[in-house]
Amino acid sequence: MNVLIIGSGGREHAICVSCKKSTEVKQIFCMPGNAGTDQISKNVLIDLDNFKEIVKFVKKNKIDLVIVGPEKPLVDGIVDFLEKNKIKVFGPNKIASKLEGSKIFTKKLCEKYKIPTANFGIFNTSQEANDFIENCKLPIVVKADGLASGKGVYICNQKEEALIAIKEIFNGKFGLAKEILIEEFLNGEEMSFFIISDGKTYFPFGTAQDHKRVLEGDKGKNTGGMGAYSPSRLENESLNNKILNKIIKPTLKGLEDLNTNFKGFLYAGLMIVENEPFLIEYNVRMGDPECQTILPKLKTDFLKLIKACVNNNLNSINLEWYDDKSLCIVLCSKGYPDEYKNNLEIKNMENIKLNQNEFIFHAGTKKEKDKILSNGGRVLNFVVRSDSFKNNREKAINLINQINWENGFFRGDIGYKVID
Ligand code: AMP
Ligand code: GLY
């Protein structure tokens, strides 16, 4: 099979490595990819907003399957566009992608299908929202409706912060805002829960705990994710069943009632409060860095799995996993998640000897001549699998120290809830 992977992060490099291992693979293309995907596939530069050019490329290069990594093209309807052009593609369609593309869409679905989630209100004007804040309980969470690269969520400990959030959102900081979402703050522990679905059949696809804050001890600003471990320490059979029955199944039913279905990876961001799951948000893709953390645990041939999904026969697959523990640490560029410099050389990469079950997935990197340069805030992912999270973390830190990149920083406490 010839495969095209869309995206350029650590998630996409991990997907690329999994495809490369498949017995079904012929050639892999990544659009745009990074210095890691460049080593095992062919990177292609086409504007991801230009669906027509993507279709041309797919036809010209006889690509049998397209895998879409990030949310933006999904929310913009790339799947519908490719399918209309008779191209096989793995990912949810435009309507199903509203689960991530519109927080208000998801909240209304939760309300209709009684899916446990934080209590909420939707407001059309800043006046109404401000009035509500006057008498609400603190902390309170203010959210922009659409995609905001993880930045449209304000956890407000004071009324003043909430008023600023409302002002910024209605002033268009995250695009035109007709409505705003304000919700109750849930106090619990977060867990990322994944399924893979072909629209009829679905399988759980692992759990993880991400570390979103930039500093150790979960302090500082929110980021895309500084590291993760899988499985989540919260995972147990009774909780799994609650998540499937109270959250996943009613969501899929809701999509069915809209005459559609969900094909692809669905990522439920959950808050677990006393072994009860509450939906915080949906993402219509794998998480990053959760993908890098989970995929190395997959035993089943990844491309066979994805192909089965696209051909609506996921039920023919026997999904198998390595039953051990995986941990990922993200090496970032100094300054992230605020301003950071690009094009800084990362040396020493070629000297690193990876042992079995140790992986380096590139994210914000690019190759120029023979050099590897930084090209983003989250730069490299170090993943180690074994039967001990502690061992994984030590080994991942050891790999980072071998690279010894002077412009890098990382959280040394990933997995502290299961290790320390
Ligand atoms: P999101 O972009 O929706 O993932 O939100 C970013 C982060 O904000 C989440 O990962 C949570 O840590 C936090 N968050 C969002 N909504 C709530 C809530 N209702 N209660 C507590 N924390 C929340
Ligand atoms: N790790 C969080 C995300 O992928 O949205």
Coordinates of C-alpha atoms in Angstrom, one line a residue, residues 183-336:
E183 CA -19.0 25.8 32.9
E184 CA -18.5 24.5 36.4
F185 CA -15.0 23.6 37.5
L186 CA -14.6 19.9 38.1
N187 CA -12.2 18.8 40.7
G188 CA -10.7 15.4 39.9
E189 CA -8.0 13.7 37.9
E190 CA -7.8 13.9 34.2
M191 CA -7.6 10.9 31.9
S192 CA -7.4 10.5 28.1
F193 CA -9.5 7.7 26.8
F194 CA -9.3 6.5 23.2
I195 CA -11.4 4.4 20.8
I196 CA -10.9 3.4 17.2
S197 CA -14.1 3.1 15.2
D198 CA -15.1 2.2 11.6
G199 CA -18.5 3.7 12.0
K200 CA -20.1 0.4 13.1
T201 CA -17.6 -1.4 15.3
Y202 CA -15.4 0.2 17.8
F203 CA -12.6 -0.9 20.2
P204 CA -11.1 0.9 23.1
F205 CA -7.6 2.1 22.0
G206 CA -5.8 2.7 25.3
T207 CA -5.8 5.3 28.1
A208 CA -3.1 7.8 29.1
Q209 CA -2.5 10.7 31.3
D210 CA -1.1 13.8 29.7
H211 CA 0.8 16.6 31.5
K212 CA -0.5 19.8 30.1
R213 CA 1.2 22.4 32.3
V214 CA 4.7 23.6 31.3
L215 CA 6.4 23.3 34.7
E216 CA 7.0 20.4 37.1
G217 CA 4.4 19.9 39.7
D218 CA 1.7 20.9 37.1
K219 CA 2.5 24.6 37.4
G220 CA 2.7 27.3 34.8
K221 CA 0.9 27.7 31.5
N222 CA -1.0 25.2 29.6
T223 CA 0.8 23.5 26.6
G224 CA -0.1 21.0 24.0
G225 CA 1.3 18.3 26.3
M226 CA 4.7 17.9 28.0
G227 CA 4.6 14.2 28.4
A228 CA 2.3 11.3 29.1
Y229 CA 2.2 7.8 30.4
S230 CA 0.0 4.9 29.5
P231 CA -2.1 3.2 30.8
S232 CA -3.6 5.8 33.1
R233 CA -3.4 4.9 36.8
L234 CA -7.1 5.4 37.0
E235 CA -8.0 2.7 34.5
N236 CA -10.1 -0.2 35.9
E237 CA -12.8 -2.3 34.5
S238 CA -15.7 -0.7 36.2
L239 CA -14.6 2.8 35.1
N240 CA -14.0 1.5 31.6
N241 CA -17.6 0.2 31.4
K242 CA -18.9 3.5 32.8
I243 CA -17.0 5.5 30.2
L244 CA -18.2 3.3 27.4
N245 CA -21.9 3.1 28.5
K246 CA -22.4 6.7 29.8
I247 CA -20.2 8.6 27.4
I248 CA -19.0 6.8 24.2
K249 CA -22.1 4.9 23.3
P250 CA -24.6 7.8 23.7
T251 CA -22.2 10.0 21.7
L252 CA -22.1 7.5 18.8
K253 CA -25.9 7.2 19.1
G254 CA -26.1 11.0 18.9
L255 CA -24.1 11.0 15.6
E256 CA -26.3 8.2 14.3
D257 CA -29.4 10.3 15.0
L258 CA -27.7 13.0 12.8
N259 CA -27.5 10.4 10.0
T260 CA -23.8 10.1 10.3
N261 CA -21.2 8.0 12.2
F262 CA -17.7 8.2 13.5
K263 CA -14.8 6.7 11.6
G264 CA -11.3 7.2 13.1
F265 CA -9.8 7.8 16.5
L266 CA -12.0 9.4 19.1
Y267 CA -10.3 10.9 22.1
A268 CA -12.4 11.6 25.2
G269 CA -10.7 14.1 27.6
L270 CA -12.3 13.1 30.9
M271 CA -12.3 14.3 34.5
I272 CA -12.6 11.3 36.9
V273 CA -14.3 12.3 40.2
E274 CA -14.5 9.4 42.7
N275 CA -14.4 6.7 39.9
E276 CA -17.1 8.6 38.0
P277 CA -16.2 9.9 34.5
F278 CA -17.2 13.4 33.3
L279 CA -16.6 14.5 29.7
I280 CA -14.4 17.6 29.5
E281 CA -13.9 17.6 25.8
Y282 CA -13.7 15.5 22.7
N283 CA -10.9 15.4 20.2
V284 CA -11.5 13.7 16.9
R285 CA -7.9 12.3 16.5
M286 CA -5.2 10.7 18.6
G287 CA -3.7 12.9 21.3
D288 CA -0.2 14.3 21.0
P289 CA 1.9 13.1 23.0
E290 CA -0.6 10.3 23.9
C291 CA -0.2 8.8 20.4
Q292 CA 3.5 8.5 20.7
T293 CA 3.0 6.9 24.1
I294 CA 0.3 4.4 23.1
L295 CA 1.3 3.2 19.6
P296 CA 4.6 1.5 20.7
K297 CA 2.3 -0.8 22.8
L298 CA 0.3 -1.9 19.8
K299 CA 1.1 -5.5 18.7
T300 CA -1.4 -5.7 15.8
D301 CA -0.3 -4.6 12.4
F302 CA -1.2 -0.9 12.4
L303 CA -1.9 -0.6 8.7
K304 CA -4.0 -3.7 8.6
L305 CA -6.0 -2.1 11.4
I306 CA -6.4 1.2 9.7
K307 CA -7.3 -0.5 6.4
A308 CA -10.0 -2.5 8.1
C309 CA -11.4 0.6 9.5
V310 CA -11.6 2.4 6.2
N311 CA -13.2 -0.7 4.6
N312 CA -15.8 -1.0 7.4
N313 CA -14.6 -4.3 8.7
L314 CA -12.9 -3.5 11.9
N315 CA -14.7 -6.5 13.4
S316 CA -12.3 -8.8 11.4
I317 CA -9.4 -7.5 13.5
N318 CA -8.0 -9.0 16.6
L319 CA -6.6 -6.0 18.5
E320 CA -3.6 -7.0 20.5
W321 CA -1.3 -5.0 22.8
Y322 CA 1.9 -5.4 24.7
D323 CA 0.8 -5.6 28.3
D324 CA 3.5 -3.2 29.7
K325 CA 3.9 0.4 30.6
S326 CA 4.9 3.3 28.3
L327 CA 6.1 6.8 29.2
C328 CA 6.9 9.8 27.0
I329 CA 8.8 12.9 27.8
V330 CA 8.7 15.9 25.4
L331 CA 11.8 18.0 24.8
C332 CA 10.7 21.6 24.2
S333 CA 12.4 24.7 22.9
K334 CA 13.2 27.3 25.6
G335 CA 10.4 29.8 25.8
Y336 CA 7.6 27.4 24.8

